[in-house]
Coordinates of C-alpha atoms in Angstrom, one line a residue:
Chain R
M25 CA -1.9 21.2 -108.0
I26 CA -1.8 24.3 -105.6
N27 CA 0.7 22.3 -103.5
R28 CA 2.7 21.5 -106.6
L29 CA 2.7 25.2 -107.7
I30 CA 3.9 26.3 -104.2
E31 CA 6.6 23.7 -104.2
K32 CA 7.8 24.9 -107.6
I33 CA 7.7 28.5 -106.5
K34 CA 9.8 27.7 -103.5
K35 CA 12.3 25.6 -105.6
T36 CA 12.8 28.4 -108.2
N37 CA 12.5 31.1 -105.5
A38 CA 10.6 32.9 -108.2
P39 CA 6.9 33.8 -107.6
I40 CA 6.4 34.6 -111.2
V41 CA 4.6 33.3 -114.2
V42 CA 5.4 34.0 -117.9
G43 CA 2.4 34.9 -120.0
L44 CA 2.5 33.1 -123.3
D45 CA 0.3 35.6 -125.3
P46 CA 2.0 35.4 -128.7
M47 CA 0.7 38.2 -131.0
L48 CA 1.9 37.4 -134.4
S49 CA 3.6 40.8 -134.4
Y50 CA 5.9 39.6 -131.6
V51 CA 7.2 36.7 -133.6
P52 CA 10.5 37.5 -135.2
E53 CA 10.5 37.5 -139.0
Q54 CA 12.8 34.5 -139.4
V55 CA 10.3 32.4 -137.3
Q56 CA 7.3 33.6 -139.3
N57 CA 9.0 33.1 -142.6
K58 CA 10.0 29.5 -141.8
A59 CA 6.4 28.7 -140.7
F60 CA 4.9 30.4 -143.8
G61 CA 7.4 28.6 -146.0
E62 CA 6.1 25.3 -144.7
F63 CA 2.3 26.0 -144.4
G64 CA 1.8 29.2 -146.4
E65 CA 0.3 32.4 -145.1
T66 CA -2.6 30.5 -143.6
L67 CA -4.1 29.9 -140.1
E68 CA -1.9 26.8 -140.0
G69 CA 1.1 28.9 -140.8
A70 CA 0.3 31.4 -138.1
A71 CA -0.3 28.6 -135.6
E72 CA 3.0 27.0 -136.4
A73 CA 4.8 30.4 -136.0
I74 CA 3.4 31.1 -132.6
W75 CA 4.1 27.5 -131.5
Q76 CA 7.7 27.6 -132.6
F77 CA 8.0 31.0 -130.9
N78 CA 6.6 29.7 -127.7
K79 CA 8.8 26.6 -127.8
A80 CA 12.0 28.6 -128.1
I81 CA 11.0 30.9 -125.2
V82 CA 9.9 27.9 -123.0
D83 CA 13.2 26.2 -123.7
A84 CA 15.1 29.3 -122.7
V85 CA 13.3 30.1 -119.4
C86 CA 11.8 26.8 -118.1
D87 CA 14.6 26.3 -115.5
L88 CA 13.9 29.7 -114.0
I89 CA 10.2 29.7 -113.4
P90 CA 7.4 27.6 -111.8
A91 CA 4.6 28.3 -114.3
V92 CA 3.4 29.7 -117.5
K93 CA 0.0 31.3 -118.4
P94 CA -1.0 31.0 -122.0
Q95 CA -3.8 33.4 -122.9
V96 CA -6.2 31.4 -125.0
A97 CA -7.6 34.4 -127.0
M98 CA -4.2 34.8 -128.7
Y99 CA -4.6 31.3 -130.1
E100 CA -8.4 31.3 -130.6
Q101 CA -8.0 34.2 -133.0
F102 CA -6.4 31.8 -135.4
G103 CA -9.4 29.5 -135.3
V104 CA -9.1 25.7 -135.0
P105 CA -5.4 25.6 -135.9
G106 CA -4.8 28.2 -133.2
M107 CA -6.6 26.0 -130.7
A108 CA -4.4 23.1 -131.7
A109 CA -1.3 25.3 -131.1
Y110 CA -2.7 26.2 -127.7
E111 CA -3.1 22.5 -126.7
K112 CA 0.4 21.7 -128.0
T113 CA 1.8 24.6 -126.0
V114 CA 0.0 23.3 -122.8
A115 CA 1.4 19.8 -123.4
Y116 CA 4.9 21.0 -124.1
C117 CA 5.1 23.2 -121.0
Q118 CA 3.9 20.3 -118.8
E119 CA 6.5 18.0 -120.4
K120 CA 9.1 20.6 -119.3
G121 CA 7.8 20.4 -115.8
L122 CA 6.0 23.7 -115.7
V123 CA 2.6 24.4 -114.1
V124 CA 0.2 25.6 -116.8
I125 CA -2.4 28.3 -115.9
G126 CA -4.9 28.5 -118.8
D127 CA -6.0 32.1 -119.0
I128 CA -9.5 31.3 -120.4
K129 CA -11.8 33.5 -118.3
R130 CA -14.7 31.2 -118.9
G131 CA -17.9 31.3 -116.9
D132 CA -21.5 30.4 -117.7
I133 CA -24.6 28.9 -116.1
G134 CA -24.2 25.6 -114.2
S135 CA -24.5 22.9 -116.9
T136 CA -22.4 25.0 -119.3
S137 CA -19.7 25.8 -116.8
E138 CA -19.5 22.1 -116.2
A139 CA -18.6 21.6 -119.9
Y140 CA -15.9 24.2 -119.7
A141 CA -14.5 22.7 -116.4
V142 CA -14.4 19.3 -117.9
G143 CA -12.9 20.5 -121.2
H144 CA -10.1 22.5 -119.6
L145 CA -9.4 20.9 -116.2
G146 CA -11.2 17.5 -116.2
R147 CA -11.9 14.6 -118.5
V148 CA -14.9 14.2 -120.8
R149 CA -16.7 10.9 -121.3
V150 CA -16.8 9.4 -124.8
G151 CA -18.6 6.1 -124.7
S152 CA -16.5 3.8 -122.4
R153 CA -13.5 6.1 -122.5
S154 CA -12.6 9.6 -121.2
Y155 CA -10.3 12.3 -122.5
A156 CA -8.7 15.5 -121.2
G157 CA -9.3 18.0 -124.0
F158 CA -7.0 21.0 -123.1
H159 CA -5.7 19.6 -119.8
E160 CA -4.4 22.8 -118.2
D161 CA -3.5 22.7 -114.5
F162 CA -5.3 25.9 -113.5
A163 CA -7.8 28.0 -115.3
T164 CA -9.1 31.6 -114.8
V165 CA -12.8 31.9 -114.3
N166 CA -15.3 34.9 -114.6
P167 CA -17.6 35.2 -111.6
Y168 CA -20.3 37.4 -113.1
L169 CA -22.9 34.6 -113.2
G170 CA -22.5 33.8 -109.5
S171 CA -22.0 30.5 -107.5
D172 CA -23.7 28.2 -109.9
G173 CA -21.3 29.2 -112.6
V174 CA -18.3 28.6 -110.3
K175 CA -19.3 25.4 -108.5
P176 CA -18.9 23.0 -111.4
F177 CA -15.2 24.2 -111.6
L178 CA -14.9 23.5 -107.8
K179 CA -16.2 20.0 -108.3
V180 CA -13.7 19.3 -111.1
C181 CA -10.8 20.9 -109.0
R182 CA -11.5 18.6 -106.1
E183 CA -11.7 15.5 -108.3
E184 CA -8.6 16.3 -110.4
K185 CA -6.6 18.2 -107.8
K186 CA -6.5 21.2 -110.1
G187 CA -7.1 24.9 -109.4
I188 CA -8.8 28.1 -110.6
F189 CA -8.2 31.8 -110.3
I190 CA -11.4 33.8 -110.2
L191 CA -11.4 37.4 -111.6
V192 CA -11.8 39.7 -108.6
K193 CA -10.2 43.0 -109.6
T194 CA -8.7 43.1 -113.1
S195 CA -5.7 45.1 -114.2
N196 CA -7.3 47.2 -117.0
P197 CA -8.1 50.9 -116.7
S198 CA -11.9 50.5 -116.8
S199 CA -12.1 47.5 -114.5
G200 CA -13.6 49.9 -111.9
E201 CA -16.7 50.5 -114.0
F202 CA -18.6 47.6 -112.4
Q203 CA -16.0 46.0 -110.1
D204 CA -15.5 49.2 -107.9
R205 CA -19.2 50.1 -107.6
L206 CA -20.2 50.4 -104.0
V207 CA -22.6 47.8 -102.6
D208 CA -23.7 48.7 -99.0
G209 CA -20.7 51.0 -98.9
R210 CA -18.2 48.4 -100.1
P211 CA -16.8 47.8 -103.6
L212 CA -18.2 44.9 -105.5
Y213 CA -14.7 43.4 -105.8
E214 CA -14.6 42.9 -102.0
L215 CA -17.8 41.0 -102.1
V216 CA -16.4 38.8 -104.9
G217 CA -13.3 38.4 -102.8
E218 CA -15.4 37.2 -99.9
K219 CA -17.1 34.6 -102.1
V220 CA -13.7 33.5 -103.3
A221 CA -12.6 32.9 -99.7
Q222 CA -15.9 30.9 -99.1
W223 CA -15.6 28.9 -102.3
G224 CA -11.9 28.3 -101.4
E225 CA -12.8 26.6 -98.1
E226 CA -14.6 23.9 -100.1
A227 CA -11.4 22.9 -101.8
M228 CA -8.3 23.3 -99.7
G229 CA -4.7 22.1 -100.4
D230 CA -2.2 21.9 -97.6
D231 CA -1.8 25.6 -96.8
Y232 CA -3.6 27.3 -99.6
S233 CA -6.9 26.7 -101.4
Y234 CA -7.3 25.4 -105.0
V235 CA -9.4 28.5 -105.5
G236 CA -7.3 31.6 -106.1
A237 CA -8.1 35.1 -107.3
V238 CA -6.9 37.5 -110.1
V239 CA -6.1 41.0 -108.8
G240 CA -4.3 43.4 -111.0
A241 CA -0.8 44.7 -110.1
T242 CA -2.1 48.1 -111.2
Y243 CA -4.2 48.4 -108.1
P244 CA -1.8 47.7 -105.1
E245 CA -4.0 49.3 -102.5
M246 CA -6.9 47.0 -103.4
G247 CA -4.4 44.1 -103.4
R248 CA -3.6 44.9 -99.8
I249 CA -7.2 44.7 -98.7
L250 CA -8.0 41.6 -100.8
R251 CA -5.0 39.8 -99.4
K252 CA -6.6 40.1 -96.0
I253 CA -10.1 39.1 -97.2
M254 CA -8.8 35.9 -98.9
P255 CA -5.9 34.8 -96.7
K256 CA -5.9 31.2 -98.0
S257 CA -6.2 32.1 -101.7
Y258 CA -3.3 32.4 -104.0
I259 CA -3.4 35.7 -105.9
L260 CA -2.5 35.7 -109.6
V261 CA -1.3 39.2 -110.3
P262 CA -1.3 40.4 -114.0
G263 CA -0.3 43.9 -115.0
Y264 CA 3.4 43.8 -114.1
G265 CA 5.8 45.5 -116.5
A266 CA 4.0 46.5 -119.8
Q267 CA 0.8 47.5 -118.0
G268 CA 2.7 49.6 -115.4
G269 CA 3.1 47.5 -112.2
K270 CA 6.5 47.3 -110.5
G271 CA 8.0 45.0 -107.8
K272 CA 7.7 47.4 -105.0
D273 CA 3.9 47.8 -105.7
L274 CA 3.5 44.1 -105.2
V275 CA 4.7 43.3 -101.7
H276 CA 1.2 43.6 -100.2
F277 CA -0.2 40.9 -102.5
F278 CA 2.0 38.5 -100.6
N279 CA 1.4 37.0 -97.1
E280 CA 3.9 37.1 -94.3
D281 CA 5.1 33.6 -95.3
G282 CA 6.5 35.1 -98.5
L283 CA 3.9 33.1 -100.4
G284 CA 0.3 33.7 -101.6
A285 CA 1.0 35.6 -104.9
I286 CA 2.3 34.8 -108.3
V287 CA 3.1 37.7 -110.6
N288 CA 2.5 37.5 -114.4
S289 CA 4.4 39.2 -117.1
S290 CA 3.6 38.6 -120.8
R291 CA 4.8 41.1 -123.3
G292 CA 7.6 42.2 -121.0
I293 CA 9.1 38.8 -121.3
I294 CA 8.1 37.2 -124.6
A295 CA 8.6 40.4 -126.6
A296 CA 11.6 41.5 -124.6
Y297 CA 13.8 41.7 -127.7
R298 CA 11.7 44.5 -129.0
H299 CA 12.3 46.7 -125.9
E300 CA 15.1 49.2 -125.9
Q301 CA 16.6 47.6 -122.7
Y302 CA 17.1 44.2 -124.5
G303 CA 17.5 45.5 -128.0
S304 CA 21.1 44.4 -128.2
F305 CA 20.0 40.7 -128.3
G306 CA 18.3 41.4 -131.7
P307 CA 15.4 39.4 -133.2
E308 CA 17.8 36.4 -133.8
H309 CA 18.3 36.0 -130.1
F310 CA 14.7 36.7 -128.9
A311 CA 14.6 33.7 -126.6
E312 CA 17.8 34.8 -124.8
A313 CA 16.3 38.3 -124.4
S314 CA 13.3 36.7 -122.8
R315 CA 15.6 34.8 -120.4
Q316 CA 17.4 38.0 -119.4
A317 CA 14.0 39.7 -118.8
V318 CA 12.9 36.8 -116.6
L319 CA 16.1 37.2 -114.6
D320 CA 15.6 40.9 -114.2
M321 CA 11.9 40.5 -113.2
V322 CA 12.8 37.8 -110.6
S323 CA 15.5 40.1 -109.2
D324 CA 13.1 43.1 -109.0
I325 CA 10.5 41.0 -107.1
R326 CA 12.9 39.2 -104.8
G327 CA 14.5 42.6 -104.0
A328 CA 11.1 44.2 -103.2
L329 CA 10.2 41.2 -101.0
E330 CA 13.6 41.3 -99.2
A331 CA 13.2 45.0 -98.5
V332 CA 10.0 44.5 -96.4
K333 CA 11.3 41.5 -94.4
Chain J
M25 CA -26.3 41.9 -139.3
I26 CA -28.9 43.2 -136.8
N27 CA -30.9 44.3 -139.8
R28 CA -30.6 40.9 -141.4
L29 CA -31.7 39.2 -138.1
I30 CA -34.8 41.4 -137.9
E31 CA -35.6 40.8 -141.5
K32 CA -35.4 37.0 -140.9
I33 CA -37.5 37.3 -137.8
K34 CA -40.2 39.1 -139.7
K35 CA -40.0 36.6 -142.6
T36 CA -40.4 33.6 -140.4
N37 CA -42.7 35.4 -138.0
A38 CA -40.8 33.5 -135.3
P39 CA -38.7 35.5 -132.8
I40 CA -36.9 32.4 -131.6
V41 CA -33.5 30.9 -131.8
V42 CA -32.6 27.3 -131.4
G43 CA -29.7 26.6 -129.0
L44 CA -27.3 24.0 -130.5
D45 CA -25.9 22.8 -127.2
P46 CA -25.3 19.1 -128.0
M47 CA -24.5 17.1 -124.9
L48 CA -23.3 13.7 -126.0
S49 CA -26.1 12.2 -123.9
Y50 CA -28.7 14.0 -126.1
V51 CA -27.3 12.3 -129.3
P52 CA -29.4 9.1 -130.1
E53 CA -27.5 5.9 -129.9
Q54 CA -27.7 5.2 -133.7
V55 CA -25.9 8.5 -134.4
Q56 CA -23.2 7.9 -131.7
N57 CA -22.6 4.3 -132.9
K58 CA -22.2 5.4 -136.5
A59 CA -19.7 8.1 -135.5
F60 CA -17.8 5.8 -133.1
G61 CA -17.7 3.1 -135.8
E62 CA -15.9 5.5 -138.1
F63 CA -13.6 7.3 -135.6
G64 CA -13.6 5.1 -132.5
E65 CA -14.6 6.3 -129.0
T66 CA -12.3 9.3 -129.4
L67 CA -12.7 13.1 -129.3
E68 CA -13.0 12.9 -133.1
G69 CA -15.8 10.4 -132.7
A70 CA -17.6 12.6 -130.2
A71 CA -17.1 15.6 -132.5
E72 CA -18.5 13.7 -135.5
A73 CA -21.5 12.5 -133.4
I74 CA -22.5 16.0 -132.3
W75 CA -21.9 17.4 -135.8
Q76 CA -24.2 14.8 -137.4
F77 CA -26.8 15.4 -134.7
N78 CA -26.7 19.2 -135.3
K79 CA -26.9 18.7 -139.1
A80 CA -30.0 16.6 -138.9
I81 CA -31.7 19.1 -136.6
V82 CA -30.7 22.1 -138.6
D83 CA -32.0 20.4 -141.8
A84 CA -35.3 19.7 -140.0
V85 CA -35.9 23.2 -138.6
C86 CA -34.1 25.7 -140.8
D87 CA -37.1 26.9 -142.7
L88 CA -39.0 27.7 -139.5
I89 CA -36.4 29.9 -137.6
P90 CA -34.3 32.9 -138.2
A91 CA -31.3 32.0 -136.1
V92 CA -29.3 29.4 -134.1
K93 CA -27.1 29.8 -131.0
P94 CA -24.4 27.2 -130.7
Q95 CA -23.0 27.1 -127.1
V96 CA -19.2 26.8 -127.6
A97 CA -18.6 25.1 -124.2
M98 CA -20.4 22.0 -125.4
Y99 CA -17.9 21.7 -128.3
E100 CA -14.9 23.0 -126.4
Q101 CA -15.3 20.1 -123.9
F102 CA -14.2 17.8 -126.7
G103 CA -10.9 19.7 -127.2
V104 CA -9.6 20.6 -130.7
P105 CA -11.9 18.2 -132.6
G106 CA -14.8 19.7 -130.7
M107 CA -13.8 23.2 -131.8
A108 CA -13.6 21.9 -135.4
A109 CA -17.2 20.6 -135.0
Y110 CA -18.2 24.1 -133.7
E111 CA -16.7 25.8 -136.8
K112 CA -18.3 23.3 -139.1
T113 CA -21.7 23.9 -137.4
V114 CA -21.4 27.6 -137.8
A115 CA -20.5 27.3 -141.5
Y116 CA -23.3 24.8 -142.2
C117 CA -26.0 27.0 -140.5
Q118 CA -24.8 30.0 -142.5
E119 CA -25.0 28.0 -145.7
K120 CA -28.6 27.2 -144.7
G121 CA -29.3 30.9 -144.4
L122 CA -29.5 31.0 -140.6
V123 CA -28.0 33.8 -138.5
V124 CA -25.5 32.4 -136.1
I125 CA -25.2 33.7 -132.5
G126 CA -22.0 32.2 -131.0
D127 CA -22.7 31.8 -127.3
I128 CA -19.1 32.3 -126.3
K129 CA -19.4 34.7 -123.3
R130 CA -15.9 36.0 -123.9
G131 CA -14.5 39.1 -122.3
D132 CA -11.1 40.3 -121.2
I133 CA -8.9 43.4 -121.0
G134 CA -8.6 45.5 -124.2
S135 CA -5.9 43.8 -126.3
T136 CA -7.1 40.3 -125.4
S137 CA -10.8 41.2 -126.1
E138 CA -9.6 42.4 -129.5
A139 CA -8.2 38.9 -130.2
Y140 CA -11.5 37.3 -129.3
A141 CA -13.4 39.8 -131.4
V142 CA -11.2 39.2 -134.4
G143 CA -11.3 35.4 -134.0
H144 CA -15.1 35.2 -133.7
L145 CA -16.5 38.1 -135.6
G146 CA -13.7 39.6 -137.6
R147 CA -10.7 38.6 -139.6
V148 CA -7.2 38.0 -138.4
R149 CA -4.2 39.1 -140.4
V150 CA -1.6 36.4 -141.4
G151 CA 1.2 38.0 -143.5
S152 CA -0.5 39.5 -146.5
R153 CA -3.8 37.6 -146.1
S154 CA -6.6 37.6 -143.6
Y155 CA -8.9 34.8 -142.3
A156 CA -12.1 34.6 -140.3
G157 CA -11.5 31.9 -137.7
F158 CA -14.9 31.1 -136.3
H159 CA -17.0 33.6 -138.3
E160 CA -20.1 33.8 -136.2
D161 CA -22.6 36.6 -137.0
F162 CA -23.2 37.6 -133.4
A163 CA -21.3 36.7 -130.1
T164 CA -22.2 36.9 -126.5
V165 CA -19.9 39.0 -124.3
N166 CA -19.2 39.2 -120.6
P167 CA -19.1 42.8 -119.3
Y168 CA -17.4 42.2 -115.9
L169 CA -14.1 43.9 -117.1
G170 CA -15.9 47.1 -118.2
S171 CA -15.7 49.3 -121.3
D172 CA -12.2 48.5 -122.4
G173 CA -13.2 44.8 -122.6
V174 CA -16.2 45.6 -124.7
K175 CA -15.0 48.3 -127.0
P176 CA -12.8 46.0 -129.2
F177 CA -16.0 44.1 -130.0
L178 CA -17.8 47.3 -130.9
K179 CA -15.0 48.2 -133.3
V180 CA -15.2 44.8 -135.1
C181 CA -19.0 45.0 -135.1
R182 CA -18.9 48.3 -136.9
E183 CA -16.3 47.2 -139.4
E184 CA -17.9 43.8 -140.2
K185 CA -21.6 44.8 -139.6
K186 CA -21.8 42.1 -137.0
G187 CA -23.3 42.2 -133.5
I188 CA -23.0 41.2 -129.8
F189 CA -25.3 40.4 -126.9
I190 CA -23.9 41.5 -123.6
L191 CA -24.7 39.6 -120.4
V192 CA -26.9 41.8 -118.3
K193 CA -29.1 39.5 -116.2
T194 CA -28.5 35.8 -116.7
S195 CA -31.1 33.1 -116.4
N196 CA -29.5 31.0 -113.7
P197 CA -30.7 30.8 -110.1
S198 CA -27.6 32.4 -108.6
S199 CA -27.3 35.2 -111.2
G200 CA -28.5 37.6 -108.5
E201 CA -25.5 37.0 -106.3
F202 CA -23.6 39.9 -108.0
Q203 CA -25.9 41.1 -110.7
D204 CA -28.7 42.1 -108.3
R205 CA -26.5 43.8 -105.7
L206 CA -27.7 47.4 -105.1
V207 CA -25.5 50.2 -106.2
D208 CA -26.8 53.6 -105.2
G209 CA -30.2 51.9 -104.6
R210 CA -30.3 50.2 -108.0
P211 CA -29.3 46.7 -109.0
L212 CA -26.0 46.3 -110.8
Y213 CA -27.8 44.7 -113.9
E214 CA -29.6 48.1 -114.5
L215 CA -26.2 49.9 -114.6
V216 CA -24.9 47.3 -117.0
G217 CA -28.1 47.8 -119.0
E218 CA -27.5 51.5 -119.2
K219 CA -23.9 50.9 -120.4
V220 CA -25.4 48.5 -123.1
A221 CA -27.7 51.3 -124.2
Q222 CA -24.7 53.8 -124.4
W223 CA -22.4 51.3 -126.2
G224 CA -25.3 50.6 -128.5
E225 CA -25.5 54.2 -129.7
E226 CA -22.0 53.8 -131.1
A227 CA -23.1 51.0 -133.4
M228 CA -26.6 51.5 -134.8
G229 CA -28.4 49.5 -137.5
D230 CA -31.6 50.9 -139.0
D231 CA -33.9 50.6 -136.0
Y232 CA -31.9 48.6 -133.5
S233 CA -28.3 48.6 -132.4
Y234 CA -25.6 46.0 -133.2
V235 CA -25.3 45.8 -129.4
G236 CA -27.9 43.7 -127.7
A237 CA -28.3 42.2 -124.2
V238 CA -28.8 38.8 -122.6
V239 CA -31.7 38.8 -120.1
G240 CA -33.0 35.5 -118.7
A241 CA -36.7 34.5 -119.4
T242 CA -36.7 33.4 -115.7
Y243 CA -36.7 37.0 -114.6
P244 CA -39.7 38.6 -116.5
E245 CA -40.1 41.6 -114.1
M246 CA -36.5 42.6 -114.7
G247 CA -37.0 42.1 -118.4
R248 CA -39.8 44.7 -118.3
I249 CA -37.5 47.3 -116.7
L250 CA -34.5 46.5 -118.9
R251 CA -36.6 46.7 -122.0
K252 CA -37.2 50.4 -121.1
I253 CA -33.6 51.1 -120.2
M254 CA -32.3 49.7 -123.5
P255 CA -35.0 50.6 -126.1
K256 CA -32.8 50.1 -129.1
S257 CA -31.1 46.9 -128.0
Y258 CA -32.3 43.5 -129.1
I259 CA -32.7 41.2 -126.0
L260 CA -31.6 37.6 -126.3
V261 CA -33.7 35.7 -123.9
P262 CA -32.4 32.3 -122.6
G263 CA -34.2 30.2 -120.1
Y264 CA -37.4 29.3 -122.0
G265 CA -38.7 25.8 -121.6
A266 CA -36.3 23.6 -119.8
Q267 CA -35.2 26.4 -117.4
G268 CA -38.8 27.3 -116.7
G269 CA -39.7 30.4 -118.8
K270 CA -43.1 30.4 -120.7
G271 CA -44.4 32.4 -123.6
K272 CA -46.7 34.6 -121.4
D273 CA -43.7 35.6 -119.2
L274 CA -41.9 37.0 -122.2
V275 CA -44.2 39.6 -123.6
H276 CA -42.5 42.4 -121.7
F277 CA -39.2 41.6 -123.3
F278 CA -40.6 42.8 -126.6
N279 CA -41.2 46.4 -127.8
E280 CA -44.6 47.7 -129.0
D281 CA -43.4 47.1 -132.6
G282 CA -43.5 43.4 -131.8
L283 CA -39.7 43.3 -132.2
G284 CA -36.8 43.7 -129.8
A285 CA -36.5 40.2 -128.4
I286 CA -35.4 36.8 -129.6
V287 CA -36.1 33.8 -127.3
N288 CA -33.8 30.8 -127.1
S289 CA -34.6 27.2 -126.4
S290 CA -31.9 24.6 -126.4
R291 CA -32.6 21.3 -124.6
G292 CA -36.4 21.8 -125.2
I293 CA -35.8 21.6 -128.9
I294 CA -32.7 19.6 -129.6
A295 CA -33.5 16.9 -127.0
A296 CA -37.3 17.0 -127.6
Y297 CA -37.5 13.3 -128.5
R298 CA -36.5 12.5 -124.9
H299 CA -39.4 14.5 -123.4
E300 CA -42.7 12.7 -122.7
Q301 CA -44.6 15.1 -124.9
Y302 CA -42.6 14.1 -128.0
G303 CA -41.8 10.6 -126.9
S304 CA -43.9 9.0 -129.7
F305 CA -41.3 10.2 -132.3
G306 CA -38.7 7.9 -130.8
P307 CA -34.9 8.3 -131.0
E308 CA -35.0 7.3 -134.7
H309 CA -37.0 10.4 -135.5
F310 CA -35.3 12.9 -133.2
A311 CA -35.0 15.6 -135.8
E312 CA -38.8 15.5 -136.5
A313 CA -39.4 15.7 -132.8
S314 CA -37.3 18.9 -132.8
R315 CA -39.3 20.3 -135.7
Q316 CA -42.6 19.7 -133.8
A317 CA -41.1 21.3 -130.6
V318 CA -40.1 24.4 -132.7
L319 CA -43.6 24.6 -134.1
D320 CA -45.1 24.4 -130.6
M321 CA -42.7 27.0 -129.2
V322 CA -43.4 29.4 -132.1
S323 CA -47.1 29.0 -131.5
D324 CA -46.8 29.6 -127.7
I325 CA -44.8 32.8 -128.2
R326 CA -47.0 34.1 -131.1
G327 CA -50.1 33.4 -129.0
A328 CA -48.7 35.3 -126.1
L329 CA -47.7 38.3 -128.2
E330 CA -51.2 38.3 -129.9
A331 CA -52.9 38.2 -126.6
V332 CA -51.4 41.5 -125.5
K333 CA -51.9 43.3 -128.8

C-alpha cells in the first residue's frame, strides 16, 4: 500500500491528503435540512448529513489528490450511525481510487492492539469466514504503550500490505508536555522516531516502509531532524492551513527525492466555503470551494518544493 | 459518577471490575451456533454471539460487583455491528445498575478529543436535539498528546459528572519502553502521574477526583509511588490474574481508607470455564464459572487488604 500511495502521489504530483473531519457545523444548511427531512434530527440524520457532505467533496476533488484521511472521532461522536457513515466514507473513497488513511490513533496492549489492527486493516475470523470491518488502507497508531502495542499492527501490515503512521510529534500546542521531555539529553519524540525507523525495517515496501510517522507541520525544525532519523518512513504532516503550517515550512519534511511526506489539510479544504478567501462560492457551491482550496494548497506546496530544488 | 462508583464499591465490598473483552474464541460453541443460526457466519452473527455471551455473564455476576469495563477493541474488530453490540452492552450493564468504564484509550488534539469526549461521555448536538452516542460512565484516555488532548474530557466530565482514567503506567511487558524513560532523573510515568493529580484538582467529587489513572497490577512498586503522587485519584488496575498480578501485589494501590483502587480482571473471569480450576462447570455453565471466579477474586483481594490492616 505504501508503494501504491507513492505511485498515486507521483501521478497527481500532489503530496497532499484531504482530512475528512466533518463537524456538523461545517455541513451547509441545505445538506443538513435534506438529511433531517429524511431521517429527522437524529444520529441517523447527522450521519446522513456528514456522509452526503463527504461524498460531494470527494466527487469534487478525487482527481486531484492521492489520498484522504477521515478522522474517526468526528463520526464516532454520532454513535453507531456515525461509525456506519465512517465505513461508508472509507468504501466510497476506495471506489473512487483514493488511498484511505484512517485517523484512528488506536494503541493498546498486545492482544487488544491485535483486535484494532484486525478491525481496521485486516480481516476478522467469524466461523469459517472472514470480514474486513473498517478496511482502511492505513491507520494512525499511538505509541505510548511501546513495542508490544505496535507489533500486532506490523504483523497485519505485512500480511495485508497495508500501512501505519505512528504518532511521533503531534501538531497541537501542548504536544511538548510529554513528547519534548528530555531523556538522556534528547527529546522523547526522537526516541519514538528511532523506534519507528526500527519497526519500519521489519515491513519495507520498495523504497519506503509500511511504517510511517505523524509529525506536525507546526514544528518544522523537529520535522527536519526526524526526517533524518527515519529516512525510510513516510511522514504524515497534519497542521497545514487552519493550524498555522505553510508550504515553505514543510520542505524539510521531504527527502531529496521529493518524496517522503504527505501533508494533510482538513478544515482548510472541507470548510473552505466558510473562509473569506473562498466566500464567493457560497454554501451552495461548497464542494467547488473545496476543489479550489485543494488547487491552491497543491500550488503552495509544489512552489515551496520547487524553490529548494 | 466517582461518588457513585465509590458508593457501589462500599456496598458490594468488592473493589473489582469485570473486563468484558469477549474474544469470539471465548464464546462457547452453543452460544456461537445459536447466533450463527440466526444471522449466519457474519459480522452480525459475531456481534450477536458476543452480546449473548456478555448478557449471560452480566446476569450471573451483577449483584457481586460495582462495575464492568468493556474493551471497545474487541467489539470494533467486528465493524459497525460490533460497535452496536458494544453500545447494547453498555446500556444493558447500566440497566443492571453497574458503573460502566469504557476502555477506549482515546486521545487526540483538542477539537478531536472533544468529539471523542462528547461521543463517549457527553451528548452531541443534532439540530435542536442532543444524543449520547455510547454513553459510558467512565472512559480511559491516552495522555501522549498532552493537556490539550485531555482537557476536553475534563470539561465533559464536569458537565456530565462522569469520569476518566488516564494511562499512566500500563500493564504490558514493553510499557517501560517510553513510560519508564528518565526525565530529569525521574520516569516519565511519574510526570504523567503528577499531571493526572493536577488535572484531577479541576474536577473533584466528594473525596476523590473524576480524573483517575491506569496503573498495571504487574508493576506493584510503581503503584506504591504513584499512589502517593496522585492521592485523590482512583487507580484502575489492569493485569490481575491472566497477566500475572495477584491480590497481595495490589495492597499498595489502595489508600489507608481502603479505597482508591479498583482491580480489573477480564479473561480470568469471562473465560473462567476454560481454566482448569473451573473446568468442572463445563462450557454449558460458563456464566456460573464466571460467578465463581468473581467470588474467588473478591476473596483474594479482600484477604490481602485485611492482612495489611
